[in-house]
Amino acid sequence: MPPRRVRPSLYISVDVEADGPIPGPYSMLSLGAAVAGVQDADGFTAADPAARTFYRELQPISEEFVPEALAVSGLDRERLREEGIEPSLAMAQFARWVREVSDGAQPVMCGYPASYDWTFLYWYLIRFTGASPFGHSGCLDMKTLYAAKAGLPLRAVAKRAMPPGLLSTRRHTHHALDDAIEQAELFANLMAWAGPPAS
């Protein structure tokens, strides 16, 4: 019996800036994404993370916000009410972009940590488009990936404790596209990393 052909996975680094801890009561204000690379039966091939990207700023969906969360991104909710893209249009554009860049591969969202960004991303996709190009589980957490390769408990993982060679040389700016590109480089480095040297 011939081996089953495995569809490649296209990893897309996603970063979200939001004005609170959960979607619904609070709003996703910006969304950045960068293609990090593709994995098939022969292994992982990194992409230039700045080559295929997506960025949108969105109109808020509620009046509620947490000032401390809003301050992280520096985005202006009043400006976004006027200039931001309506969420249903922004998410439809994002879903179309994901399908275009995937082209025969299965898209997988990756983030650091993925839990926050995935919560907003999946909720917004379902709420405003009715579907997710990633399905309900096409999500990979870079923090978990590092913990598994390093042999560490998940709660012991922090970027500052990682080997410097794994980290991107780009700054973490809290601009969603900047951070998606930075995290795409981290992801590619993690995929190539064999783990810490044996002691």
C-alpha atoms as a PDB file:
ATOM      1  CA  MET A   1       0.000   0.000   0.000  1.00  0.00           C
ATOM      2  CA  PRO A   2       1.570   3.354  -1.023  1.00  0.00           C
ATOM      3  CA  PRO A   3       2.156   5.913   1.764  1.00  0.00           C
ATOM      4  CA  ARG A   4      -0.635   8.439   2.256  1.00  0.00           C
ATOM      5  CA  ARG A   5       0.228  11.803   0.745  1.00  0.00           C
ATOM      6  CA  VAL A   6       0.323  14.515   3.390  1.00  0.00           C
ATOM      7  CA  ARG A   7      -0.743  18.004   2.391  1.00  0.00           C
ATOM      8  CA  PRO A   8       1.827  20.645   3.262  1.00  0.00           C
ATOM      9  CA  SER A   9       1.162  23.095   6.084  1.00  0.00           C
ATOM     10  CA  LEU A  10       1.656  26.805   5.430  1.00  0.00           C
ATOM     11  CA  TYR A  11       2.478  28.578   8.685  1.00  0.00           C
ATOM     12  CA  ILE A  12       1.180  32.128   9.042  1.00  0.00           C
ATOM     13  CA  SER A  13       2.424  34.208  11.958  1.00  0.00           C
ATOM     14  CA  VAL A  14      -0.431  36.331  13.314  1.00  0.00           C
ATOM     15  CA  ASP A  15      -0.400  39.169  15.801  1.00  0.00           C
ATOM     16  CA  VAL A  16      -3.473  40.975  17.142  1.00  0.00           C
ATOM     17  CA  GLU A  17      -3.707  44.235  19.050  1.00  0.00           C
ATOM     18  CA  ALA A  18      -6.916  44.540  21.074  1.00  0.00           C
ATOM     19  CA  ASP A  19      -8.393  46.811  23.739  1.00  0.00           C
ATOM     20  CA  GLY A  20      -9.316  44.138  26.275  1.00  0.00           C
ATOM     21  CA  PRO A  21      -8.893  40.518  27.334  1.00  0.00           C
ATOM     22  CA  ILE A  22     -11.652  38.803  25.317  1.00  0.00           C
ATOM     23  CA  PRO A  23     -13.470  39.383  22.012  1.00  0.00           C
ATOM     24  CA  GLY A  24     -17.108  40.459  22.046  1.00  0.00           C
ATOM     25  CA  PRO A  25     -17.115  42.860  24.965  1.00  0.00           C
ATOM     26  CA  TYR A  26     -13.804  44.187  23.645  1.00  0.00           C
ATOM     27  CA  SER A  27     -12.448  44.865  20.171  1.00  0.00           C
ATOM     28  CA  MET A  28      -9.632  43.686  17.945  1.00  0.00           C
ATOM     29  CA  LEU A  29      -8.139  46.950  16.706  1.00  0.00           C
ATOM     30  CA  SER A  30      -5.425  45.695  14.363  1.00  0.00           C
ATOM     31  CA  LEU A  31      -4.423  42.452  12.699  1.00  0.00           C
ATOM     32  CA  GLY A  32      -1.028  41.629  11.218  1.00  0.00           C
ATOM     33  CA  ALA A  33       0.037  38.438   9.477  1.00  0.00           C
ATOM     34  CA  ALA A  34       3.175  37.177   7.741  1.00  0.00           C
ATOM     35  CA  VAL A  35       3.883  33.907   5.947  1.00  0.00           C
ATOM     36  CA  ALA A  36       6.563  32.144   8.005  1.00  0.00           C
ATOM     37  CA  GLY A  37       7.184  29.057   5.867  1.00  0.00           C
ATOM     38  CA  VAL A  38       5.880  25.738   4.613  1.00  0.00           C
ATOM     39  CA  GLN A  39       6.283  22.208   5.940  1.00  0.00           C
ATOM     40  CA  ASP A  40       5.855  19.067   3.859  1.00  0.00           C
ATOM     41  CA  ALA A  41       7.063  15.477   4.049  1.00  0.00           C
ATOM     42  CA  ASP A  42      10.612  16.677   3.305  1.00  0.00           C
ATOM     43  CA  GLY A  43      10.719  19.173   6.162  1.00  0.00           C
ATOM     44  CA  PHE A  44      10.268  22.890   6.842  1.00  0.00           C
ATOM     45  CA  THR A  45      11.262  25.677   4.444  1.00  0.00           C
ATOM     46  CA  ALA A  46      11.371  29.190   5.873  1.00  0.00           C
ATOM     47  CA  ALA A  47       9.932  32.113   3.912  1.00  0.00           C
ATOM     48  CA  ASP A  48      11.040  35.735   3.821  1.00  0.00           C
ATOM     49  CA  PRO A  49       8.557  36.963   6.460  1.00  0.00           C
ATOM     50  CA  ALA A  50       8.337  40.440   4.965  1.00  0.00           C
ATOM     51  CA  ALA A  51       7.460  39.146   1.484  1.00  0.00           C
ATOM     52  CA  ARG A  52       3.822  38.095   1.980  1.00  0.00           C
ATOM     53  CA  THR A  53       2.039  40.079   4.633  1.00  0.00           C
ATOM     54  CA  PHE A  54      -1.387  41.385   5.626  1.00  0.00           C
ATOM     55  CA  TYR A  55      -2.318  44.332   7.845  1.00  0.00           C
ATOM     56  CA  ARG A  56      -5.599  46.012   8.706  1.00  0.00           C
ATOM     57  CA  GLU A  57      -6.847  48.395  11.376  1.00  0.00           C
ATOM     58  CA  LEU A  58     -10.457  47.773  12.398  1.00  0.00           C
ATOM     59  CA  GLN A  59     -13.354  49.791  13.747  1.00  0.00           C
ATOM     60  CA  PRO A  60     -14.134  48.997  17.413  1.00  0.00           C
ATOM     61  CA  ILE A  61     -17.229  46.839  17.947  1.00  0.00           C
ATOM     62  CA  SER A  62     -18.175  48.078  21.430  1.00  0.00           C
ATOM     63  CA  GLU A  63     -17.859  51.019  23.774  1.00  0.00           C
ATOM     64  CA  GLU A  64     -15.930  48.995  26.357  1.00  0.00           C
ATOM     65  CA  PHE A  65     -12.152  48.999  26.608  1.00  0.00           C
ATOM     66  CA  VAL A  66      -9.392  48.505  29.157  1.00  0.00           C
ATOM     67  CA  PRO A  67      -7.146  51.583  29.165  1.00  0.00           C
ATOM     68  CA  GLU A  68      -4.020  49.543  29.973  1.00  0.00           C
ATOM     69  CA  ALA A  69      -4.681  47.169  27.047  1.00  0.00           C
ATOM     70  CA  LEU A  70      -5.280  50.076  24.681  1.00  0.00           C
ATOM     71  CA  ALA A  71      -2.080  51.768  25.800  1.00  0.00           C
ATOM     72  CA  VAL A  72       0.019  48.747  24.751  1.00  0.00           C
ATOM     73  CA  SER A  73      -0.679  49.303  21.056  1.00  0.00           C
ATOM     74  CA  GLY A  74      -0.974  53.074  21.140  1.00  0.00           C
ATOM     75  CA  LEU A  75      -3.937  52.878  18.754  1.00  0.00           C
ATOM     76  CA  ASP A  76      -6.599  55.597  18.905  1.00  0.00           C
ATOM     77  CA  ARG A  77     -10.144  54.212  19.170  1.00  0.00           C
ATOM     78  CA  GLU A  78     -11.685  57.503  18.039  1.00  0.00           C
ATOM     79  CA  ARG A  79      -9.518  57.580  14.924  1.00  0.00           C
ATOM     80  CA  LEU A  80     -10.388  53.957  14.208  1.00  0.00           C
ATOM     81  CA  ARG A  81     -14.111  54.747  14.414  1.00  0.00           C
ATOM     82  CA  GLU A  82     -13.580  57.060  11.434  1.00  0.00           C
ATOM     83  CA  GLU A  83     -10.689  55.431   9.566  1.00  0.00           C
ATOM     84  CA  GLY A  84     -10.751  51.766  10.601  1.00  0.00           C
ATOM     85  CA  ILE A  85     -12.146  49.101   8.308  1.00  0.00           C
ATOM     86  CA  GLU A  86     -15.517  47.585   9.143  1.00  0.00           C
ATOM     87  CA  PRO A  87     -14.780  44.200  10.774  1.00  0.00           C
ATOM     88  CA  SER A  88     -16.800  42.072   8.346  1.00  0.00           C
ATOM     89  CA  LEU A  89     -14.877  43.557   5.398  1.00  0.00           C
ATOM     90  CA  ALA A  90     -11.481  43.268   7.131  1.00  0.00           C
ATOM     91  CA  MET A  91     -12.050  39.628   8.059  1.00  0.00           C
ATOM     92  CA  ALA A  92     -13.345  38.744   4.580  1.00  0.00           C
ATOM     93  CA  GLN A  93     -10.193  40.328   3.121  1.00  0.00           C
ATOM     94  CA  PHE A  94      -8.019  38.395   5.560  1.00  0.00           C
ATOM     95  CA  ALA A  95      -9.718  35.059   4.825  1.00  0.00           C
ATOM     96  CA  ARG A  96      -9.256  35.657   1.087  1.00  0.00           C
ATOM     97  CA  TRP A  97      -5.572  36.524   1.600  1.00  0.00           C
ATOM     98  CA  VAL A  98      -5.032  33.336   3.630  1.00  0.00           C
ATOM     99  CA  ARG A  99      -6.596  31.226   0.879  1.00  0.00           C
ATOM    100  CA  GLU A 100      -4.478  32.941  -1.787  1.00  0.00           C
ATOM    101  CA  VAL A 101      -1.126  32.518  -0.009  1.00  0.00           C
ATOM    102  CA  SER A 102      -1.935  28.928   1.013  1.00  0.00           C
ATOM    103  CA  ASP A 103      -2.602  27.729  -2.564  1.00  0.00           C
ATOM    104  CA  GLY A 104      -2.689  23.951  -2.118  1.00  0.00           C
ATOM    105  CA  ALA A 105      -1.336  23.894   1.441  1.00  0.00           C
ATOM    106  CA  GLN A 106      -3.292  23.831   4.678  1.00  0.00           C
ATOM    107  CA  PRO A 107      -2.953  27.153   6.507  1.00  0.00           C
ATOM    108  CA  VAL A 108      -1.883  27.051  10.151  1.00  0.00           C
ATOM    109  CA  MET A 109      -1.891  30.133  12.367  1.00  0.00           C
ATOM    110  CA  CYS A 110       1.122  30.441  14.655  1.00  0.00           C
ATOM    111  CA  GLY A 111       1.650  32.953  17.434  1.00  0.00           C
ATOM    112  CA  TYR A 112       3.647  33.713  20.573  1.00  0.00           C
ATOM    113  CA  PRO A 113       1.730  32.943  22.635  1.00  0.00           C
ATOM    114  CA  ALA A 114      -1.040  31.860  20.286  1.00  0.00           C
ATOM    115  CA  SER A 115      -3.803  31.663  22.892  1.00  0.00           C
ATOM    116  CA  TYR A 116      -4.646  35.390  23.002  1.00  0.00           C
ATOM    117  CA  ASP A 117      -4.315  36.107  19.286  1.00  0.00           C
ATOM    118  CA  TRP A 118      -6.139  32.913  18.264  1.00  0.00           C
ATOM    119  CA  THR A 119      -9.068  33.732  20.586  1.00  0.00           C
ATOM    120  CA  PHE A 120      -9.643  37.073  18.879  1.00  0.00           C
ATOM    121  CA  LEU A 121      -8.845  35.822  15.378  1.00  0.00           C
ATOM    122  CA  TYR A 122     -11.145  32.786  15.465  1.00  0.00           C
ATOM    123  CA  TRP A 123     -13.992  34.677  17.154  1.00  0.00           C
ATOM    124  CA  TYR A 124     -13.820  37.504  14.617  1.00  0.00           C
ATOM    125  CA  LEU A 125     -13.652  35.100  11.655  1.00  0.00           C
ATOM    126  CA  ILE A 126     -16.690  33.133  12.814  1.00  0.00           C
ATOM    127  CA  ARG A 127     -18.651  36.184  13.945  1.00  0.00           C
ATOM    128  CA  PHE A 128     -18.048  38.265  10.819  1.00  0.00           C
ATOM    129  CA  THR A 129     -17.522  35.729   8.014  1.00  0.00           C
ATOM    130  CA  GLY A 130     -19.122  32.546   9.361  1.00  0.00           C
ATOM    131  CA  ALA A 131     -16.014  30.405   8.755  1.00  0.00           C
ATOM    132  CA  SER A 132     -12.294  30.143   9.432  1.00  0.00           C
ATOM    133  CA  PRO A 133      -9.723  29.277   6.741  1.00  0.00           C
ATOM    134  CA  PHE A 134      -7.741  27.608   9.566  1.00  0.00           C
ATOM    135  CA  GLY A 135     -10.658  25.411  10.617  1.00  0.00           C
ATOM    136  CA  HIS A 136     -11.308  25.211  14.351  1.00  0.00           C
ATOM    137  CA  SER A 137      -7.893  23.888  15.367  1.00  0.00           C
ATOM    138  CA  GLY A 138      -5.308  25.051  12.813  1.00  0.00           C
ATOM    139  CA  CYS A 139      -3.268  26.842  15.442  1.00  0.00           C
ATOM    140  CA  LEU A 140       0.295  26.296  16.703  1.00  0.00           C
ATOM    141  CA  ASP A 141       1.685  27.967  19.825  1.00  0.00           C
ATOM    142  CA  MET A 142       5.373  28.877  19.560  1.00  0.00           C
ATOM    143  CA  LYS A 143       5.725  28.940  23.335  1.00  0.00           C
ATOM    144  CA  THR A 144       4.596  25.307  23.508  1.00  0.00           C
ATOM    145  CA  LEU A 145       6.864  24.377  20.600  1.00  0.00           C
ATOM    146  CA  TYR A 146       9.866  25.826  22.416  1.00  0.00           C
ATOM    147  CA  ALA A 147       8.920  24.160  25.714  1.00  0.00           C
ATOM    148  CA  ALA A 148       8.654  20.759  24.024  1.00  0.00           C
ATOM    149  CA  LYS A 149      11.997  21.099  22.211  1.00  0.00           C
ATOM    150  CA  ALA A 150      13.789  22.542  25.240  1.00  0.00           C
ATOM    151  CA  GLY A 151      12.335  19.969  27.641  1.00  0.00           C
ATOM    152  CA  LEU A 152      10.953  22.688  29.905  1.00  0.00           C
ATOM    153  CA  PRO A 153       7.643  23.164  31.710  1.00  0.00           C
ATOM    154  CA  LEU A 154       5.484  25.568  29.703  1.00  0.00           C
ATOM    155  CA  ARG A 155       5.287  28.088  32.541  1.00  0.00           C
ATOM    156  CA  ALA A 156       9.079  28.261  32.664  1.00  0.00           C
ATOM    157  CA  VAL A 157       9.261  29.582  29.092  1.00  0.00           C
ATOM    158  CA  ALA A 158       9.962  33.255  28.375  1.00  0.00           C
ATOM    159  CA  LYS A 159      11.585  34.877  25.354  1.00  0.00           C
ATOM    160  CA  ARG A 160      14.275  36.454  27.535  1.00  0.00           C
ATOM    161  CA  ALA A 161      15.382  32.989  28.638  1.00  0.00           C
ATOM    162  CA  MET A 162      15.654  31.565  25.113  1.00  0.00           C
ATOM    163  CA  PRO A 163      19.025  31.123  23.414  1.00  0.00           C
ATOM    164  CA  PRO A 164      19.748  34.462  21.690  1.00  0.00           C
ATOM    165  CA  GLY A 165      20.217  32.753  18.322  1.00  0.00           C
ATOM    166  CA  LEU A 166      16.552  31.754  18.266  1.00  0.00           C
ATOM    167  CA  LEU A 167      15.234  35.285  18.624  1.00  0.00           C
ATOM    168  CA  SER A 168      14.559  37.660  15.770  1.00  0.00           C
ATOM    169  CA  THR A 169      16.847  40.655  15.450  1.00  0.00           C
ATOM    170  CA  ARG A 170      13.744  42.808  14.860  1.00  0.00           C
ATOM    171  CA  ARG A 171      12.247  44.858  17.687  1.00  0.00           C
ATOM    172  CA  HIS A 172       8.911  43.917  19.266  1.00  0.00           C
ATOM    173  CA  THR A 173       7.010  47.180  18.676  1.00  0.00           C
ATOM    174  CA  HIS A 174       3.373  46.219  19.467  1.00  0.00           C
ATOM    175  CA  HIS A 175       2.497  47.141  15.896  1.00  0.00           C
ATOM    176  CA  ALA A 176       0.640  44.047  14.704  1.00  0.00           C
ATOM    177  CA  LEU A 177       2.496  43.677  11.392  1.00  0.00           C
ATOM    178  CA  ASP A 178       5.936  44.365  12.870  1.00  0.00           C
ATOM    179  CA  ASP A 179       5.316  41.770  15.539  1.00  0.00           C
ATOM    180  CA  ALA A 180       3.889  39.194  13.119  1.00  0.00           C
ATOM    181  CA  ILE A 181       7.068  39.477  11.022  1.00  0.00           C
ATOM    182  CA  GLU A 182       9.307  39.303  14.109  1.00  0.00           C
ATOM    183  CA  GLN A 183       7.455  36.216  15.348  1.00  0.00           C
ATOM    184  CA  ALA A 184       7.654  34.577  11.905  1.00  0.00           C
ATOM    185  CA  GLU A 185      11.440  34.734  12.206  1.00  0.00           C
ATOM    186  CA  LEU A 186      11.280  33.228  15.692  1.00  0.00           C
ATOM    187  CA  PHE A 187       9.072  30.440  14.352  1.00  0.00           C
ATOM    188  CA  ALA A 188      11.454  29.627  11.493  1.00  0.00           C
ATOM    189  CA  ASN A 189      14.356  29.513  13.962  1.00  0.00           C
ATOM    190  CA  LEU A 190      12.401  27.234  16.297  1.00  0.00           C
ATOM    191  CA  MET A 191      11.527  24.861  13.454  1.00  0.00           C
ATOM    192  CA  ALA A 192      15.210  24.553  12.531  1.00  0.00           C
ATOM    193  CA  TRP A 193      16.390  24.203  16.154  1.00  0.00           C
ATOM    194  CA  ALA A 194      17.281  20.693  17.315  1.00  0.00           C
ATOM    195  CA  GLY A 195      16.990  21.613  20.973  1.00  0.00           C
ATOM    196  CA  PRO A 196      19.602  22.330  23.639  1.00  0.00           C
ATOM    197  CA  PRO A 197      22.871  20.410  23.504  1.00  0.00           C
ATOM    198  CA  ALA A 198      22.958  17.270  25.605  1.00  0.00           C
ATOM    199  CA  SER A 199      24.669  17.841  28.925  1.00  0.00           C
END
